[in-house]
Coordinates of N, CA and C in Angstrom, one line a residue:
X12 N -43.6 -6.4 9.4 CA -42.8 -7.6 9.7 C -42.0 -7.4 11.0
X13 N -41.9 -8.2 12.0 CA -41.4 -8.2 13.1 C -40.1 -9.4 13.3
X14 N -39.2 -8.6 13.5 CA -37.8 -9.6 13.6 C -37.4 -9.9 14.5
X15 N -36.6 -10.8 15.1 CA -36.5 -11.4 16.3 C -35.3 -10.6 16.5
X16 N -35.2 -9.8 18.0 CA -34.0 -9.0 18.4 C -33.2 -9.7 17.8
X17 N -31.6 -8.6 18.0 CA -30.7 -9.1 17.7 C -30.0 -9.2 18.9
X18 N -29.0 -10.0 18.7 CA -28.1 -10.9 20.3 C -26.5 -10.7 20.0
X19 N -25.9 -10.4 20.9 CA -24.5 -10.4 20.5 C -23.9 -11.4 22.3
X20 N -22.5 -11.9 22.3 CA -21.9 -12.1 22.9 C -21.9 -11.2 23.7
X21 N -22.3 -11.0 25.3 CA -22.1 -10.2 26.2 C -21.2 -9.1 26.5
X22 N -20.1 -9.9 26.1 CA -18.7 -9.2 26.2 C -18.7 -8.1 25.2
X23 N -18.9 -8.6 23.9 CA -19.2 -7.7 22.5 C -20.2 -6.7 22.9
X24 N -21.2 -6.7 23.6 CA -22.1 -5.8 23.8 C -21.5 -4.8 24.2
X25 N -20.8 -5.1 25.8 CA -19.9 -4.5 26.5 C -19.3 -2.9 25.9
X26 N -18.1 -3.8 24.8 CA -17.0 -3.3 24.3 C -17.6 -2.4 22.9
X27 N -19.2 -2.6 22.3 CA -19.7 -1.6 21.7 C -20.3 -0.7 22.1
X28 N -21.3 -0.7 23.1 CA -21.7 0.2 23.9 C -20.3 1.3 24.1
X29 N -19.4 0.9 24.5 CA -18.2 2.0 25.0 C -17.7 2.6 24.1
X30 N -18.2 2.4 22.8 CA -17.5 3.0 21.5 C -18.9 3.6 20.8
X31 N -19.9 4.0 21.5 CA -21.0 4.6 20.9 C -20.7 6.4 21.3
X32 N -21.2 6.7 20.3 CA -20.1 8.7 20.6 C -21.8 8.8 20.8
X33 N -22.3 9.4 22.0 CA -23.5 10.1 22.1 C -24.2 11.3 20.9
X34 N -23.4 11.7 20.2 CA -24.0 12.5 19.0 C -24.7 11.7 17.7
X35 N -23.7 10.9 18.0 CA -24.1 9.7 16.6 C -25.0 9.3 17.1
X36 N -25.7 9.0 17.8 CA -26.6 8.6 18.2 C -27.9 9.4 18.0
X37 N -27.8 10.1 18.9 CA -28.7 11.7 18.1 C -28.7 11.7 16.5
X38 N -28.3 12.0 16.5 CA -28.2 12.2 14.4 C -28.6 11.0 14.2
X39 N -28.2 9.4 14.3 CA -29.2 8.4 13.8 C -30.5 8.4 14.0
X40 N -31.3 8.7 15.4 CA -32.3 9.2 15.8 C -32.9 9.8 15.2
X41 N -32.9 11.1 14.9 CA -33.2 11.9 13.4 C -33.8 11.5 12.7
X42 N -32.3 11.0 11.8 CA -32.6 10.2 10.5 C -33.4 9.2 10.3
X43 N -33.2 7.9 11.0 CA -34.1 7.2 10.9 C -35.3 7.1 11.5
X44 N -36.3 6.2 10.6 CA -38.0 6.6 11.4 C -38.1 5.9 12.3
X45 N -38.7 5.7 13.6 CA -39.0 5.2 14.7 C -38.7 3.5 14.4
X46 N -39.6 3.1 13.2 CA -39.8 2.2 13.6 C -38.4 0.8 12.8
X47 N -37.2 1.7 12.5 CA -35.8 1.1 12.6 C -35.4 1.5 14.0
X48 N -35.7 1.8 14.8 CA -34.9 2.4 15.9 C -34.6 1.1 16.4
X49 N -35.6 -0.1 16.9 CA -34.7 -1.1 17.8 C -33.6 -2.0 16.8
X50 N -33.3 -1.3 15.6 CA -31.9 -2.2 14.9 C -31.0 -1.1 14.7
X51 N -30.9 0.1 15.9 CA -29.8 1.2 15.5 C -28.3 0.1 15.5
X52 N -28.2 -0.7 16.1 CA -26.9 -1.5 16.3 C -26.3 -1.5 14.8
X53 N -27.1 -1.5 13.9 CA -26.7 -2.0 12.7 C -26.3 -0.4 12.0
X54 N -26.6 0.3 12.3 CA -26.5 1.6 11.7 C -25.2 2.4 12.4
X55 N -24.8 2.3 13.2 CA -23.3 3.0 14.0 C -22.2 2.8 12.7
X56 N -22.2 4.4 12.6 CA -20.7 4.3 11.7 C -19.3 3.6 12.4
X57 N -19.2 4.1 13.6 CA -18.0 3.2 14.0 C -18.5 1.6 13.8
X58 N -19.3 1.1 13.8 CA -18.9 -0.2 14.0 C -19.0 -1.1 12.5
X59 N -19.8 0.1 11.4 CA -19.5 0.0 9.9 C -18.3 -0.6 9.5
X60 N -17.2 0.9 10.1 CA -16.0 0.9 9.1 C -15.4 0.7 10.1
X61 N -15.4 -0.8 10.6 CA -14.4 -0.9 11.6 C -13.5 -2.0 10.7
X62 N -12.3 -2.4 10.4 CA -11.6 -3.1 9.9 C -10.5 -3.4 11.0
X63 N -10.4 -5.1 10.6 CA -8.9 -5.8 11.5 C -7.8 -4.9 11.7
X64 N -7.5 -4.5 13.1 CA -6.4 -3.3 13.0 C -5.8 -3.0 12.7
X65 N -4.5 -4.1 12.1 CA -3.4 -4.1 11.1 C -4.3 -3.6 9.4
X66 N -5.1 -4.0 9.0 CA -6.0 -3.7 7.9 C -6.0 -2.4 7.6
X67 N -6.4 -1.4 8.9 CA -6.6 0.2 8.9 C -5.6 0.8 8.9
X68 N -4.4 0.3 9.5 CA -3.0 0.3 9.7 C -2.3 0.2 8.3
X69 N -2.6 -1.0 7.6 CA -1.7 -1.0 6.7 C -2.7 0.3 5.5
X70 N -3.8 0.3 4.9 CA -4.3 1.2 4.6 C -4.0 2.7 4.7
X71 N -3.5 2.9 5.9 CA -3.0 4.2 6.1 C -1.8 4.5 5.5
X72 N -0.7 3.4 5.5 CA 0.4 3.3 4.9 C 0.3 3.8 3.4
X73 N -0.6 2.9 2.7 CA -0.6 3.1 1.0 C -1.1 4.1 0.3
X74 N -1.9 5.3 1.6 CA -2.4 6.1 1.5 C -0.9 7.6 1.2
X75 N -0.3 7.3 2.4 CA 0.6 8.3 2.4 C 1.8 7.7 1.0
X76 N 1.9 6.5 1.1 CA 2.4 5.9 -0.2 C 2.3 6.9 -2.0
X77 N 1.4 6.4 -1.8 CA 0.6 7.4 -2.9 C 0.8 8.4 -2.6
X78 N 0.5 10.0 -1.8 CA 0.7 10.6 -1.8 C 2.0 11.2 -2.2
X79 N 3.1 10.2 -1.4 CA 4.6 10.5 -2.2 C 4.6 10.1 -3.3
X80 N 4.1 9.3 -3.8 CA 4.4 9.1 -5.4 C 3.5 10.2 -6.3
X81 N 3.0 11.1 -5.2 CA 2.1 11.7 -6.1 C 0.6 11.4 -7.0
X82 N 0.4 10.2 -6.9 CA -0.6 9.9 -7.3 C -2.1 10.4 -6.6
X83 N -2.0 10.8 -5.6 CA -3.2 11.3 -5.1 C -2.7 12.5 -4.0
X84 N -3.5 13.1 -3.7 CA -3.3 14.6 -2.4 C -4.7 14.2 -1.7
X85 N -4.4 15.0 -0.8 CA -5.5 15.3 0.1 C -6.4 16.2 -0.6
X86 N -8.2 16.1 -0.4 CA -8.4 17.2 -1.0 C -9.2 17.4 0.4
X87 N -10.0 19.1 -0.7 CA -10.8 19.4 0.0 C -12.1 20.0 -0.8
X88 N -12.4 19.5 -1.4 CA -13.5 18.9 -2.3 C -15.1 18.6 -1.7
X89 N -16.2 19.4 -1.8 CA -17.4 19.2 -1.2 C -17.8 17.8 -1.4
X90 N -17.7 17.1 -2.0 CA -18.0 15.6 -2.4 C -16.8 14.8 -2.6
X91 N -17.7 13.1 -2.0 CA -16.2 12.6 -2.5 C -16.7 11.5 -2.3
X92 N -16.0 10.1 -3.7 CA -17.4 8.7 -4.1 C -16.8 7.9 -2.2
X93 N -17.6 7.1 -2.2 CA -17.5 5.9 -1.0 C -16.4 5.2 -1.6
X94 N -15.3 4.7 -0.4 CA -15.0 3.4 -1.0 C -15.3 2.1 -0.5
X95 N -15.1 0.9 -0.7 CA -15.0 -0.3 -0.3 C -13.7 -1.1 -0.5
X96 N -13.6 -2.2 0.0 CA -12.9 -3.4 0.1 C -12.6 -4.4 -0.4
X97 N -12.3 -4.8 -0.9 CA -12.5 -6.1 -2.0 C -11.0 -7.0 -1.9
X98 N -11.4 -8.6 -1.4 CA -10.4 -9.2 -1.3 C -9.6 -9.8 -2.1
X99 N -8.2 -9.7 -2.3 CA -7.4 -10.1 -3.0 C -7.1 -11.4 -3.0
X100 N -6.6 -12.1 -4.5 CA -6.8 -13.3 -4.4 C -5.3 -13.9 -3.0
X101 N -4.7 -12.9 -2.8 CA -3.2 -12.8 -1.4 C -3.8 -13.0 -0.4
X102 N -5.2 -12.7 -0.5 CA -5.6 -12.7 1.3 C -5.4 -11.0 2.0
X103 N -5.5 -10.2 0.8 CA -5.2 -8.6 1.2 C -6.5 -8.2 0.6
X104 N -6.6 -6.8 0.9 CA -7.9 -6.0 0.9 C -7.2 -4.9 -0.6
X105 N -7.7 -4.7 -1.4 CA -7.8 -3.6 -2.1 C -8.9 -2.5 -2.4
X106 N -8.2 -1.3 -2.1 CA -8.7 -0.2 -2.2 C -9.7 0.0 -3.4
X107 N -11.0 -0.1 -3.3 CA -11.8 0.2 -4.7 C -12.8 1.7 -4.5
X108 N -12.4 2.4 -5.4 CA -13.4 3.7 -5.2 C -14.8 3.5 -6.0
X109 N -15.9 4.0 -5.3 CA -17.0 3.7 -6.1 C -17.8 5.0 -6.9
X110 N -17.3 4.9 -8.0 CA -17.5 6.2 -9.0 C -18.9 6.0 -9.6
X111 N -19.7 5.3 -9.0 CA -21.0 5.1 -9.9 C -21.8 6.3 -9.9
X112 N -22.1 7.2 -9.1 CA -22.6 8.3 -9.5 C -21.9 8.8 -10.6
X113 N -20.7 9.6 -10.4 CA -20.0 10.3 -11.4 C -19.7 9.8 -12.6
X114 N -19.6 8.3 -12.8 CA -20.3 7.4 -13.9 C -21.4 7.7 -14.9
X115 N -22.1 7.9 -14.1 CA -23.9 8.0 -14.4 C -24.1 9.7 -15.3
X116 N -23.4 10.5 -14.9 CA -23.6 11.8 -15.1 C -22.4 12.1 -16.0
X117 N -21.4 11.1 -16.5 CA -20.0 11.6 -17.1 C -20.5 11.3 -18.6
X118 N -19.8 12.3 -19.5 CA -20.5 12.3 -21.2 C -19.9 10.9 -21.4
X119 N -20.2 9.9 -22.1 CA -19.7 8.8 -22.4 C -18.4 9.0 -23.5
X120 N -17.1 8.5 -23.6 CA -16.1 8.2 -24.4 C -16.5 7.3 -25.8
X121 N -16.7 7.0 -26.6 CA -17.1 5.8 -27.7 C -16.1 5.7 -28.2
X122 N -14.5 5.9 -28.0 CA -13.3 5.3 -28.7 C -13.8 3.7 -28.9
X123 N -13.6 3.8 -30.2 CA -13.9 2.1 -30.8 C -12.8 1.1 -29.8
X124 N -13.5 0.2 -29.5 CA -13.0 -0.9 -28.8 C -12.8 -1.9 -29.9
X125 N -11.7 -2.4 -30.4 CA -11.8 -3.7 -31.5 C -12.3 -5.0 -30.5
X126 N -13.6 -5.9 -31.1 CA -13.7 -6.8 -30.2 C -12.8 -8.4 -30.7
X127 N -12.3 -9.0 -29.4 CA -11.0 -10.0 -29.5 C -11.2 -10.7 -30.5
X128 N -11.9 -11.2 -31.3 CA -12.1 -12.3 -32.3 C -11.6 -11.6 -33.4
X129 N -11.9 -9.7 -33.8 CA -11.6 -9.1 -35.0 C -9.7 -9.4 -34.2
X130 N -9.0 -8.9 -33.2 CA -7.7 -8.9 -32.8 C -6.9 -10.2 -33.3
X131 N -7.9 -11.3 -32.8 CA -7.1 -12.8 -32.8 C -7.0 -12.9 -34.4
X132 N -8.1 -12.3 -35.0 CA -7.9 -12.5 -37.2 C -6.3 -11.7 -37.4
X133 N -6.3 -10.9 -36.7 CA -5.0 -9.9 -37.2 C -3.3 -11.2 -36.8
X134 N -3.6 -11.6 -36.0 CA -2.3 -13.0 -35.5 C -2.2 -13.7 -36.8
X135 N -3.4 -14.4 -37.6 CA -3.2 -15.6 -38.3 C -2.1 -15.8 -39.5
X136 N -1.6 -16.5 -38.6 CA 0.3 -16.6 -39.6 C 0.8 -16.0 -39.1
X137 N 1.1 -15.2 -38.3 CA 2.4 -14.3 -37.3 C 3.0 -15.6 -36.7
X138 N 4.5 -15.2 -37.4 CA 5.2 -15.9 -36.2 C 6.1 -15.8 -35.2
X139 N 6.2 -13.9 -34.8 CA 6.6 -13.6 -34.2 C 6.0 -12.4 -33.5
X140 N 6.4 -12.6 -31.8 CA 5.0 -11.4 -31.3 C 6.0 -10.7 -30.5
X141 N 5.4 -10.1 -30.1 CA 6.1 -9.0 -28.8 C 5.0 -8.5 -27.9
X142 N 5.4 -8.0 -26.8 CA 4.2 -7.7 -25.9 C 5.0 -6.6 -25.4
X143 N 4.2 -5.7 -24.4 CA 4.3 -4.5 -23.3 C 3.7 -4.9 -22.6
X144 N 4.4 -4.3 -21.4 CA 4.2 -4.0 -20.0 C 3.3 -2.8 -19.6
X145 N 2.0 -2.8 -19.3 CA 1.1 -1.7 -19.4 C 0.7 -1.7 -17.6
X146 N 1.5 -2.6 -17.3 CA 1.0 -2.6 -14.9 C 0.6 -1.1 -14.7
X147 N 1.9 -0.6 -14.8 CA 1.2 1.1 -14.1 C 1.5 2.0 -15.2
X148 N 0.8 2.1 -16.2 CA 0.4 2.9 -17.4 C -0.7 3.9 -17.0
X149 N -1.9 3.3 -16.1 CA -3.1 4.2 -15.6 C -2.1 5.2 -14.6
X150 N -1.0 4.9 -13.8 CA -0.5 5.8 -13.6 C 0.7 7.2 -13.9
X151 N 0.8 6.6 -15.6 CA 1.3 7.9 -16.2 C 0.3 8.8 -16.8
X152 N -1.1 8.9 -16.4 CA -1.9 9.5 -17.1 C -2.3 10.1 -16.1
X153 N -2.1 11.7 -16.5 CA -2.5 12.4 -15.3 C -4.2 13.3 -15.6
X154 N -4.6 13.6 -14.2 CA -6.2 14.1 -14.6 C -5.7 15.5 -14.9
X155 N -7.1 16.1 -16.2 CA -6.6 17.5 -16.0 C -6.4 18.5 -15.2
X156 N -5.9 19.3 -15.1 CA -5.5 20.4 -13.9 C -7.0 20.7 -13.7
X157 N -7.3 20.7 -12.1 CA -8.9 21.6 -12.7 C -9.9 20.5 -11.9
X158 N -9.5 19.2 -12.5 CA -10.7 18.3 -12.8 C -10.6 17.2 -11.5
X159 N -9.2 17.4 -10.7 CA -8.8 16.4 -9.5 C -10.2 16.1 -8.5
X160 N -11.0 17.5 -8.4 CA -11.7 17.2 -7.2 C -12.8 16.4 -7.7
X161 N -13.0 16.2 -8.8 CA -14.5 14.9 -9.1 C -13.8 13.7 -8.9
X162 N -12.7 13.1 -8.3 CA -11.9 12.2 -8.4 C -12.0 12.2 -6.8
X163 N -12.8 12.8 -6.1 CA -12.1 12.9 -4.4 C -12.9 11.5 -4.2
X164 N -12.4 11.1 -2.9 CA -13.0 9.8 -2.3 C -13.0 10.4 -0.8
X165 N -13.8 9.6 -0.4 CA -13.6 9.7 1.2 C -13.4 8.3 1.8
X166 N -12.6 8.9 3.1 CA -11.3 7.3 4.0 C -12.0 8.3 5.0
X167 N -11.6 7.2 6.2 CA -11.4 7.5 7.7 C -10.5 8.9 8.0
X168 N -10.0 8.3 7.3 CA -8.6 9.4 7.4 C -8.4 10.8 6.9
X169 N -9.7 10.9 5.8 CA -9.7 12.3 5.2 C -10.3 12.1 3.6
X170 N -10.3 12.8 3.3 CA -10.9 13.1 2.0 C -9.0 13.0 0.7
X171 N -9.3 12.5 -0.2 CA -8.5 11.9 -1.0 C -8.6 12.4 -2.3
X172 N -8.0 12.8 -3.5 CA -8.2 13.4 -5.1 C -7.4 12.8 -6.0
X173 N -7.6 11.9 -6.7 CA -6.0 11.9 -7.6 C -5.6 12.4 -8.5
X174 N -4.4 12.5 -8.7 CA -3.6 13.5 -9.6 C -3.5 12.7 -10.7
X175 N -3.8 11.3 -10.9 CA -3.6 10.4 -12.0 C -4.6 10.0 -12.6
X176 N -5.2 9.2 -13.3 CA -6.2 8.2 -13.8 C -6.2 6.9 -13.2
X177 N -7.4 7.0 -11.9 CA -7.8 6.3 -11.2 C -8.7 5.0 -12.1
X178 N -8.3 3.6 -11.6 CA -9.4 2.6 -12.2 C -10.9 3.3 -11.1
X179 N -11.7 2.5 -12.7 CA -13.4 2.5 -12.3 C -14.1 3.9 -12.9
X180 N -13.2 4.6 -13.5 CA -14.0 6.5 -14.1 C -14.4 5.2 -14.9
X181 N -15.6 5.9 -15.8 CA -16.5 5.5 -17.2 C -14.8 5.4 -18.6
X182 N -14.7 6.3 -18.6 CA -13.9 6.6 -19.4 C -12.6 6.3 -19.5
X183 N -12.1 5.9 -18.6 CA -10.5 5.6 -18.0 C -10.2 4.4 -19.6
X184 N -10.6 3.5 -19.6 CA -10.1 2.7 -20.7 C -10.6 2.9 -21.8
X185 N -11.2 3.9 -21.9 CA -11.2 4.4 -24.1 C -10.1 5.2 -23.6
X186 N -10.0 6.2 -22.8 CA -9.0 7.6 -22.8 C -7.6 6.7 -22.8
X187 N -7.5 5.3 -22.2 CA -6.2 5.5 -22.6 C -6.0 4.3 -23.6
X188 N -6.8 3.7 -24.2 CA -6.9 2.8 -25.4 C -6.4 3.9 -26.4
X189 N -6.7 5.2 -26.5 CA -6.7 6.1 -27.7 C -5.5 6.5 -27.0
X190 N -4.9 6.5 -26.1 CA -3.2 6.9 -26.2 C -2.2 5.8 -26.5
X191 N -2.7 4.9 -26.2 CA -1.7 3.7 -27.1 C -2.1 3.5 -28.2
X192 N -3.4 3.9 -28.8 CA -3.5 3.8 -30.2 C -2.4 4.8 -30.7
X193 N -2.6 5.9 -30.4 CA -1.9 7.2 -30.9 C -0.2 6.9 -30.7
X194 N 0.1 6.4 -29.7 CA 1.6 6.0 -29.7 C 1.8 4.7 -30.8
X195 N 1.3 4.0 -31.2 CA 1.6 3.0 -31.6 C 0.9 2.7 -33.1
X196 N 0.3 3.7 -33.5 CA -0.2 4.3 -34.9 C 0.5 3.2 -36.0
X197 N 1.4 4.2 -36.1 CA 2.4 3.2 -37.4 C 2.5 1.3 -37.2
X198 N 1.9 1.0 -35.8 CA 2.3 -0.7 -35.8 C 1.0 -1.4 -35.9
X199 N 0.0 -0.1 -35.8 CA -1.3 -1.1 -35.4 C -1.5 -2.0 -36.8
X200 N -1.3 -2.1 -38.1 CA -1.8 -2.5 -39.1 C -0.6 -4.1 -39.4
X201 N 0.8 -3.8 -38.7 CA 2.0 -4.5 -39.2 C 1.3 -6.0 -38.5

């Protein structure tokens, strides 16, 4: 199948070309087989992970953020998942790590999940409820000592581990369904 070149705005051409690092080049060369070569344009890491520059900017922020709160360090960890982007319903980008390998290969959790229709029978006639605040509960749960670096990610900026329970593990919500069970034992039946 033969595709019709691709075309950019002159200017755009311009101002990519000047941000092509001659190695990367090489090394895509390599890698891919000849006959991707006339669509290398699409394959440049810089022009991948290039985000609106307040975007990269503020990102860098939330990063060191985190790190003071401790939630994550730097690591230095031979692997580390991809992340992506995902937009908020604000009009802001959130940070998503993509654990699907380490997913794929992690022993599965089977803490019973109650499903909502057995939950909603447990209400009938209550006429008084209470709730919790569970926002940052994933971040009182810390990983085991040991176990930070399957948790690494990689940024622009460096390679990333958290010291907490990150959303998206396999396991993140049985492990901590079974700690609010366990704190809340005596009420689950009332």
């Amino acid at each position: 199948m033969d595709l019709p070149p691709l075309s950019f705005h002159p200017s755009l051409e311009e101002q990519w070309d000047e941000e092509e690092d001659p190695e990367e080049i090489e090394t895509v060369l390599k890698v891919f087989p000849p006959a991707y070569h006339k669509y290398l344009d699409v394959f440049f890491k810089v022009k991948a992970e290039k985000l609106p520059p307040h975007r990269a900017c503020d990102h860098h922020i939330e990063f060191e953020e985190n790190v003071e709160k401790g939630f994550i360090r730097p690591s230095s960890s031979s692997t580390g998942a991809p992340v992506l982007f995902v937009k908020k319903k604000d009009g802001g980008l959130r940070l998503c790590v993509d654990y699907c390998k380490l997913n794929a290969v992690t022993r599965k959790n089977r803490f019973p999940v109650s499903p909502m229709n057995k939950l909603l029978t447990v209400f009938k006639g209550s006429t008084i409820f209470s709730k919790i605040d569970l926002r940052g509960a994933y971040s009182l749960l810390t990983i085991k000592e040991g176990d930070g670096h399957l948790t690494a990610f990689r940024t622009k900026y460096g390679s990333y581990e958290y010291l907490v329970m990150p959303f998206g593990l396999t396991n993140a919500p049985a492990s901590f369904l079974n700690i609010v069970n366990d704190i809340f034992a005596d009420f689950l039946d009332v």
